[in-house]
Amino acid sequence: MAEVKVKLQLPDADPVEIENRIIELCHQFPHGITDQVIQNEMPHIEAQQRAVAINRLLSMGQLDLLRSNTGLLYRIKDSQNAGKMKGSDNQEKLVYQIIEDAGNKGIWSRDIRYKSNLPLTEINKILKNLESKKLIKAVKSVAASKKKVYMLYNLQPDRSVTGGAWYSDQDFESEFVEVLNQQCFKFLQTKVELSMEDIETILNTLIYDGKVEMTIIAAKEGTVGSVDGHMKLYRAVNPIIPPTGLVRAPCGLCPVFDDCHEGGEISPSNCIYMTEWLEF
Amino acid sequence: MTQAEIKLCSLLLQEHFGEIVEKIGVHLIRTGSQPIRVIVHDTRTSLDQVKKALCVLIQHNLVIYQVHRRGMVEYEAQCSRVLRMLRYPRYIYTAKTLYNDTGELIVEELLLNGKMTMSALVKKVADRLTETMEDGKTMDYAEVSCTFVRLADTHFVQRCPLVHATENSDPGPPPPAPTLVINEKDMFLVPKLSLIGKGKRRRSSEDDATGEPKAKRPKHTTDNKEPIPDDGIYWQANLDRFHQHFRDQAIVSAVANRMDQTSSEIVRTMLRMSEVTTPSSAPFTQPLSSNEIFRSLPVGYNISKQVLDQYLTLLADDPLEFVGKSGDSGGGMYIINLHKALGSLATASLESVVQERFGSRCARIFRLVLQKKHLEQKQVEDFAMIPAKEAKDMLYKMLSENFISLQEIPKTPDHAPSRTFYLYTVNILSAARMLLHRCYKSIANLIERRQFETKENKRLLEKSQRVEAIIASMQATGAEAAQLQEIEEMITAPERQQLETLKHNVNKLDASEIQVDETIFLLESYIESTMKRQ
């Protein structure tokens, strides 16, 4: 009788099959799976085969490798991103990770360098690459106009970076401020008392213009506009004195006041400002 | 004294009293108190002239004298009092608004003559008023006396210090100069005179040319040779009381601008009630209870007690802080914060000057730094919402004109500029002083321009005066209309135009001097009030 050795070919010994199984497991556990879980699932696979499969998945960008307190975690990568990062190498992925972590405040290139320990030339190359792939964008900070911060392409930059409503394209919108200034003033002139919230900074400029005054009153919690039991009220006011006497004379506004004395080039007797003013 | 003040004093003295008095006065202002011999020597004028000049100055309360050790008498000029001469028109106008024409003339005569006895004053004013009345009517002395008594009761005129009546127990030689004392109680005490009489019209025979000096006239018009009953009791205008009145006016109008008419009337009532109880230099008035205020409101204002209380609460809570609440008895005790009010008025003057000179955005920055006390460059830009470059430019401009100053706060002991905070701040006292100095120089400029304009047209003015004199004399002797016409035509139409322009210019310059003086008053009051508290 002839002995036939039949090798039991297990259905998922095929490397592709192993990978697919792992991916399915990752989908089942979107927060990540440890090596132990894979082992439990496919006990007949040798450790080496497992490692090969996992490495292939990682390099293809379909799995994320994370470290947790228990050990290593493998997580399914977002399919969209998985497609994007194909072709990028590990360094780029690292830089991208750092920028993603910075959220919508963005991160400066020097800080990226510190965090990744990569040399400057590398960083610049990577940043240029990522920008051309439309994964990140550079936003000019309003605080220091030469500084550029990088953030993910689809994020809205934070207020502190762009200056908020008053800036558009990093230029101070003075026209916009002026117009709002006038509008708020006209609005307040017709109303007797009103509480405002978001336009406090504009209202403060009206206060500094001397056209508006503010008082703080104690208000019940829950009334519109109250913060911590106070409410700010604004009303339009008149100046307390009319333009003072000194400015009604030409000397009050004269630009060459200090050079003027009797008998000199500029003197009260030959003052052209006075002559004009007298003819008025 | 600053150069600007001395220049202004010199111009004023010259305009009112002439060259010699100006020379002596300016010399005294410059050098301080000096005995008469030194004055004679330094100014190189004769003793006689110096004596006369000093007489004039002392009569007008511009110079005081003191007996020093070793029996020397030293004379000292008071620069600030000389500068008050700018404010004479305002004093006279105030008297007019309060006490009608009679009051106006009384104050005018007092200011022009320096010191006067009551009887002489009443007589003079009665005569002047009679001139202006219709034919046949005269002004009674009693009426003038009555107004005078009212002025004294409200402290607008006061007695001058008297010669101290020395007892005979002191046998030594009389002191070289008398010491003048005045009892507080007597300062506003009107002597009991019975002035009976009526004003006299100037008779036409005495109608000489208009250039007759005042000093000569009493010799012509005294009819009675009786001794004057109140000889030795001289009166002068009480400038401090007028200043108190101006200050009250300014506060009331500020409240009216910020709130409404009724609240300003309430504040006016409170100030009137405090007139006699509070000295003029106090930082706030005595507490007044709401009930008292209610009783003292003017008759026309019939607002209910509740409404009054509401107004008082509103005034006390207002950010202006002119009125404060000091207690709850009597329905609520309220005070007026005088020092704060003067500070606000002075600050408003500063803001007004910044606004007119540099623009409203600069004014915004100025008010911002005032409110926040100390600010960095960046913070100024953020709060004021002005682009960085413009804000920097404006701050530096104001810095160079000394409206704003820099405060350095070093981070390291070596004061390195890169490691130091630079904060912008406004020092109101020094800015007020700077502005005050500018006001003095401005008024000096205006006076000089006015004198220049007059000098330019001197020939024309003299011609017109001659023509007027001729016309007047011809009218007196009954000339025909045709002859008058001929004389009038001596002044041609363009010359007439020139005279009109001159009159317009001089009036405008005069008015401007008075307006600048208003600013001076606010700033000086604030500086004085601040210095007293330190």
PDB file of N, CA and C in Angstrom, chain A residues 40 51 53 56 68 71 73 87 89 94 104 113 173 189 200 225 236 244 248 272 276 278:
ATOM      1  N   ASN A  40      -5.400  34.960  17.657  1.00  0.00           N
ATOM      2  CA  ASN A  40      -6.555  34.187  18.083  1.00  0.00           C
ATOM      3  C   ASN A  40      -7.454  33.836  16.895  1.00  0.00           C
ATOM      4  N   ALA A  51       3.542  38.420  10.234  1.00  0.00           N
ATOM      5  CA  ALA A  51       4.362  39.644  10.185  1.00  0.00           C
ATOM      6  C   ALA A  51       4.481  40.147   8.748  1.00  0.00           C
ATOM      7  N   ALA A  53       2.415  39.667   6.312  1.00  0.00           N
ATOM      8  CA  ALA A  53       1.132  40.236   5.864  1.00  0.00           C
ATOM      9  C   ALA A  53       0.941  41.643   6.421  1.00  0.00           C
ATOM     10  N   ARG A  56       3.140  44.185   4.721  1.00  0.00           N
ATOM     11  CA  ARG A  56       2.661  44.535   3.393  1.00  0.00           C
ATOM     12  C   ARG A  56       1.502  45.538   3.491  1.00  0.00           C
ATOM     13  N   SER A  68       0.022  51.493  21.923  1.00  0.00           N
ATOM     14  CA  SER A  68      -0.816  51.722  23.102  1.00  0.00           C
ATOM     15  C   SER A  68      -0.083  51.194  24.309  1.00  0.00           C
ATOM     16  N   GLY A  71       0.523  47.420  23.991  1.00  0.00           N
ATOM     17  CA  GLY A  71       1.422  46.909  22.943  1.00  0.00           C
ATOM     18  C   GLY A  71       1.168  47.633  21.658  1.00  0.00           C
ATOM     19  N   LEU A  73      -0.896  48.377  18.158  1.00  0.00           N
ATOM     20  CA  LEU A  73      -2.244  48.268  17.638  1.00  0.00           C
ATOM     21  C   LEU A  73      -2.201  48.443  16.138  1.00  0.00           C
ATOM     22  N   GLY A  87       2.237  56.052  -2.321  1.00  0.00           N
ATOM     23  CA  GLY A  87       3.357  56.654  -3.026  1.00  0.00           C
ATOM     24  C   GLY A  87       4.174  57.565  -2.137  1.00  0.00           C
ATOM     25  N   ASP A  89       6.382  58.330   1.067  1.00  0.00           N
ATOM     26  CA  ASP A  89       7.200  57.470   1.909  1.00  0.00           C
ATOM     27  C   ASP A  89       6.974  57.811   3.369  1.00  0.00           C
ATOM     28  N   LEU A  94       5.155  60.978   8.304  1.00  0.00           N
ATOM     29  CA  LEU A  94       5.443  61.517   9.633  1.00  0.00           C
ATOM     30  C   LEU A  94       5.125  63.002   9.694  1.00  0.00           C
ATOM     31  N   ASN A 104      -6.352  73.252  13.848  1.00  0.00           N
ATOM     32  CA  ASN A 104      -6.586  74.405  12.991  1.00  0.00           C
ATOM     33  C   ASN A 104      -5.765  75.625  13.388  1.00  0.00           C
ATOM     34  N   ARG A 113      10.267  70.710  12.222  1.00  0.00           N
ATOM     35  CA  ARG A 113      11.637  70.184  12.236  1.00  0.00           C
ATOM     36  C   ARG A 113      11.986  69.614  13.600  1.00  0.00           C
ATOM     37  N   GLU A 173      -8.964  95.238   7.393  1.00  0.00           N
ATOM     38  CA  GLU A 173     -10.084  95.781   6.643  1.00  0.00           C
ATOM     39  C   GLU A 173     -10.548  97.087   7.255  1.00  0.00           C
ATOM     40  N   GLN A 189     -27.880 105.571  18.159  1.00  0.00           N
ATOM     41  CA  GLN A 189     -28.471 106.880  18.351  1.00  0.00           C
ATOM     42  C   GLN A 189     -29.981 106.810  18.394  1.00  0.00           C
ATOM     43  N   GLU A 200     -18.588  93.862  20.483  1.00  0.00           N
ATOM     44  CA  GLU A 200     -18.060  94.666  21.592  1.00  0.00           C
ATOM     45  C   GLU A 200     -16.817  95.438  21.214  1.00  0.00           C
ATOM     46  N   GLY A 225     -28.186  88.379  26.787  1.00  0.00           N
ATOM     47  CA  GLY A 225     -26.998  89.223  26.820  1.00  0.00           C
ATOM     48  C   GLY A 225     -26.295  89.273  28.151  1.00  0.00           C
ATOM     49  N   ALA A 236     -25.708 106.352  23.155  1.00  0.00           N
ATOM     50  CA  ALA A 236     -24.999 107.427  22.462  1.00  0.00           C
ATOM     51  C   ALA A 236     -25.051 108.681  23.318  1.00  0.00           C
ATOM     52  N   THR A 244     -13.153 123.592  22.252  1.00  0.00           N
ATOM     53  CA  THR A 244     -12.657 124.555  23.209  1.00  0.00           C
ATOM     54  C   THR A 244     -12.129 125.813  22.532  1.00  0.00           C
ATOM     55  N   ARG A 248     -10.442 127.633  18.268  1.00  0.00           N
ATOM     56  CA  ARG A 248     -11.160 128.551  17.393  1.00  0.00           C
ATOM     57  C   ARG A 248     -10.242 129.638  16.873  1.00  0.00           C
ATOM     58  N   ILE A 272      -0.020 134.157   7.623  1.00  0.00           N
ATOM     59  CA  ILE A 272      -0.971 133.951   6.531  1.00  0.00           C
ATOM     60  C   ILE A 272      -2.224 133.233   7.024  1.00  0.00           C
ATOM     61  N   GLU A 276      -6.035 134.637   6.380  1.00  0.00           N
ATOM     62  CA  GLU A 276      -7.117 133.835   5.808  1.00  0.00           C
ATOM     63  C   GLU A 276      -8.297 133.766   6.747  1.00  0.00           C
ATOM     64  N   LEU A 278      -9.158 135.843   9.087  1.00  0.00           N
ATOM     65  CA  LEU A 278      -9.862 137.107   9.246  1.00  0.00           C
ATOM     66  C   LEU A 278     -10.779 137.393   8.060  1.00  0.00           C
TER      67      LEU A 278
END
